[in-house]
Coordinates of C-alpha atoms in Angstrom, one line a residue:
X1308 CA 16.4 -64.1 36.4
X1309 CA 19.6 -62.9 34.4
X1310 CA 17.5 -61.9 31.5
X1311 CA 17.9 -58.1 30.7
X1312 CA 15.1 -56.2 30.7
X1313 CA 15.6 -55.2 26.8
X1314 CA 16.0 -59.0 25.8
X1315 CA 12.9 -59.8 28.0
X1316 CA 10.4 -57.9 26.7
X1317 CA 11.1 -58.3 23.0
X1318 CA 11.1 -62.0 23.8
X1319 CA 7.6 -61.6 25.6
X1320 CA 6.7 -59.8 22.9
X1321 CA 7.7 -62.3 20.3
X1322 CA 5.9 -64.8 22.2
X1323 CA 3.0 -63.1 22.1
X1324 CA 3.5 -63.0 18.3
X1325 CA 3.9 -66.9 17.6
X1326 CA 0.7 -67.7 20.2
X1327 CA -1.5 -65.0 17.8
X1328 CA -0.2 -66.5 15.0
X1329 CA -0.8 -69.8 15.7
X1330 CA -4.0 -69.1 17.1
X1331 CA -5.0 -67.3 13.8
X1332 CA -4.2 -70.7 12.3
X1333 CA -6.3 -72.9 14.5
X1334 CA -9.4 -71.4 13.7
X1335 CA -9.1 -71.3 9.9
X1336 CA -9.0 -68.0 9.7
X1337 CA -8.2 -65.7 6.8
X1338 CA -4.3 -64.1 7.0
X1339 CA -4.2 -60.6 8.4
X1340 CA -2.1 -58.4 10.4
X1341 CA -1.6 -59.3 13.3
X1342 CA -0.2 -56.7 15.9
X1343 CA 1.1 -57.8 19.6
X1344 CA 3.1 -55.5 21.9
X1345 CA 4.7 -55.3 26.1
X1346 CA 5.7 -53.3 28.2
X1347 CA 8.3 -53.4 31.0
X1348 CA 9.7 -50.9 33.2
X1349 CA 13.2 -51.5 34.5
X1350 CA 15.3 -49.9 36.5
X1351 CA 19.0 -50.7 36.1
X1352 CA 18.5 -54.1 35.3
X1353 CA 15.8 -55.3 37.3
X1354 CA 12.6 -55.5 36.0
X1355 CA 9.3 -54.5 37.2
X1356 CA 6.0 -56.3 35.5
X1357 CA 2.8 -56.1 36.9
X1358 CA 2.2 -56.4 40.8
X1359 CA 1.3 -59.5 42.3
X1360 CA -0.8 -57.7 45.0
X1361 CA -1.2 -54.0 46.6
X1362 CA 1.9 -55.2 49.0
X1363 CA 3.9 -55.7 46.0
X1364 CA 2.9 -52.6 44.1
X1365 CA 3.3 -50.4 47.0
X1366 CA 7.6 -52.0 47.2
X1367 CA 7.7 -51.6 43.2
X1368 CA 6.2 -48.0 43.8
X1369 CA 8.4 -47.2 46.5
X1370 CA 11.5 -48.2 44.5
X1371 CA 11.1 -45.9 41.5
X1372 CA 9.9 -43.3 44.1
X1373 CA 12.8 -40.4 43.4
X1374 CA 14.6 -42.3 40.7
X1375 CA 14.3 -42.4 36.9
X1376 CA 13.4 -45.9 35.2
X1377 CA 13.3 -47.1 32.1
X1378 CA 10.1 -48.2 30.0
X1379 CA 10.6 -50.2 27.0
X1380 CA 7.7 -51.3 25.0
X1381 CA 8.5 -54.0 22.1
X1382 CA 5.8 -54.1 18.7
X1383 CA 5.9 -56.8 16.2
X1384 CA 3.7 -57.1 13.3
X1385 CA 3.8 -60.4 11.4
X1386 CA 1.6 -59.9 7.8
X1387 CA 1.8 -63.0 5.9
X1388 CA 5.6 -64.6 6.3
X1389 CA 7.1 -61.2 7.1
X1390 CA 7.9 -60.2 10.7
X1391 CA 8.7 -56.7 11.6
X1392 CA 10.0 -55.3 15.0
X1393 CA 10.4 -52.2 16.8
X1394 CA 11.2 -51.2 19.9
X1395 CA 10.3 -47.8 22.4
X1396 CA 12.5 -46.7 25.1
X1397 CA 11.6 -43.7 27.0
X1398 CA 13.0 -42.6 30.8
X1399 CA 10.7 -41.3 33.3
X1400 CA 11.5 -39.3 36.3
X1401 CA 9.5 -40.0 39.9
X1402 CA 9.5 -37.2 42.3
X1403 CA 10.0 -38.5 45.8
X1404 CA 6.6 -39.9 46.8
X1405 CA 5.7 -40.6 50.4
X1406 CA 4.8 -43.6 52.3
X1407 CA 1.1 -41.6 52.2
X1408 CA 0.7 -40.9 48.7
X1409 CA 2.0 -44.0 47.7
X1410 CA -0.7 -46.0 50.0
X1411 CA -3.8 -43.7 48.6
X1412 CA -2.4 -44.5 44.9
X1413 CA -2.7 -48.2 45.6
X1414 CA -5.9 -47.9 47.3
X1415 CA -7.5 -46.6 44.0
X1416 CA -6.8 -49.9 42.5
X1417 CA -5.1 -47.8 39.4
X1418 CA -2.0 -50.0 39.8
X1419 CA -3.3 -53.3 39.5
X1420 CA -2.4 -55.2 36.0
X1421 CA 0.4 -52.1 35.2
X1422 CA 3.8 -52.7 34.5
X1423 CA 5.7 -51.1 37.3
X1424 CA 2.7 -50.4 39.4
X1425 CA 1.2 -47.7 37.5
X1426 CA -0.4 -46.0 34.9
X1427 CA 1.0 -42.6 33.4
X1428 CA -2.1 -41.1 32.0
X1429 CA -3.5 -41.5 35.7
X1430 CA -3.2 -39.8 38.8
X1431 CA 0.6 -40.7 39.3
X1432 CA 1.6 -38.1 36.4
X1433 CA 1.3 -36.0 39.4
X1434 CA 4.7 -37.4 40.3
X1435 CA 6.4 -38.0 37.0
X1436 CA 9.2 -34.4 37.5
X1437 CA 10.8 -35.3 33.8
X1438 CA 9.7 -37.6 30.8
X1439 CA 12.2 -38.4 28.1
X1440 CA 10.5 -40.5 24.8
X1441 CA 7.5 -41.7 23.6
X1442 CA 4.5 -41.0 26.1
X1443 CA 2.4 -43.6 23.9
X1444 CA 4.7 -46.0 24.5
X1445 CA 5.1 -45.4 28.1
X1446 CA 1.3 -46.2 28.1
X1447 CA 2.0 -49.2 26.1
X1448 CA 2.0 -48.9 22.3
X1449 CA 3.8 -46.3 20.9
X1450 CA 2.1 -44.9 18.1
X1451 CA 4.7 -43.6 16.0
X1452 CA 6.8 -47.2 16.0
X1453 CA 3.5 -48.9 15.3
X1454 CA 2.7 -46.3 12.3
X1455 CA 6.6 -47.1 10.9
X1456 CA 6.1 -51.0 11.2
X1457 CA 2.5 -50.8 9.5
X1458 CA 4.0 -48.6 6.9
X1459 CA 6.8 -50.5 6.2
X1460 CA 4.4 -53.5 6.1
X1461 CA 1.8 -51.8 3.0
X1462 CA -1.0 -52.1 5.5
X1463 CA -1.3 -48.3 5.8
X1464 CA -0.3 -45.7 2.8
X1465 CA 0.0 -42.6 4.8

């Protein structure tokens, strides 16, 4: 419960990690790459996974209604021994939403399984008044920190 949302979801994501890995070695399978990221929006320090239910998405919704939140997304990339992490923080901006909208955004389903309740590339970018970092990332692998990692790794050249 005291956990801060930075700590949390590079521990998730770490977690992630040793479950892939060991899975990798369960089945006998060759060593490769293996990539594992998560996503968590937060806002101050509390954290907002995925809703339980439409109740709980449309109080998650309603909180970052107005207010700007925080969406960290943690990648690590074990090859082999080595580990390599990086982390994407980018700040989004809500527009006030009303009690309306927020209900027909909930009703499309769109939030279930999201961290925070939704989806940016989805009908709630509608509401999103300022974006501040990695729009990838916000949807839940940054691109460019994944490129770095897999550079830094020899799996890709370019």
């Amino acid at each position: 419960p005291s956990e801060l949302p930075l700590d949390y979801v590079e521990r998730v994501t770490g977690l992630k990690l040793d479950a892939a890995v060991a899975r990798l070695e369960r089945r006998g399978l060759a060593v490769a790459p293996i990539l594992c990221s998560d996503t968590t929006v937060a806002l101050g320090r509390k954290i907002y996974g995925k809703p339980e239910d439409a109740a709980d998405a449309k109080r998650m919704l309603a909180e970052l209604s107005g207010n700007e939140h925080r969406v960290l997304t943690a990648v690590a990339l074990q090859v082999g021994n080595k580990r390599l992490t990086a982390l994407s923080e980018s700040r989004v901006k809500f527009a006030p939403m009303t009690e309306a909208q927020i209900d027909a955004y909930v009703a499309s389903g769109e939030p279930m399984g999201k961290a925070g309740a939704y989806g940016i590339q989805g009908p709630v970018a509608q509401y999103v008044a300022n974006l501040n970092g990695s729009y990838t990332g916000i949807m839940g692998l940054p691109l460019y920190e994944t490129a770095q990692l897999l550079r830094a790794a020899g799996v890709i050249a370019v």
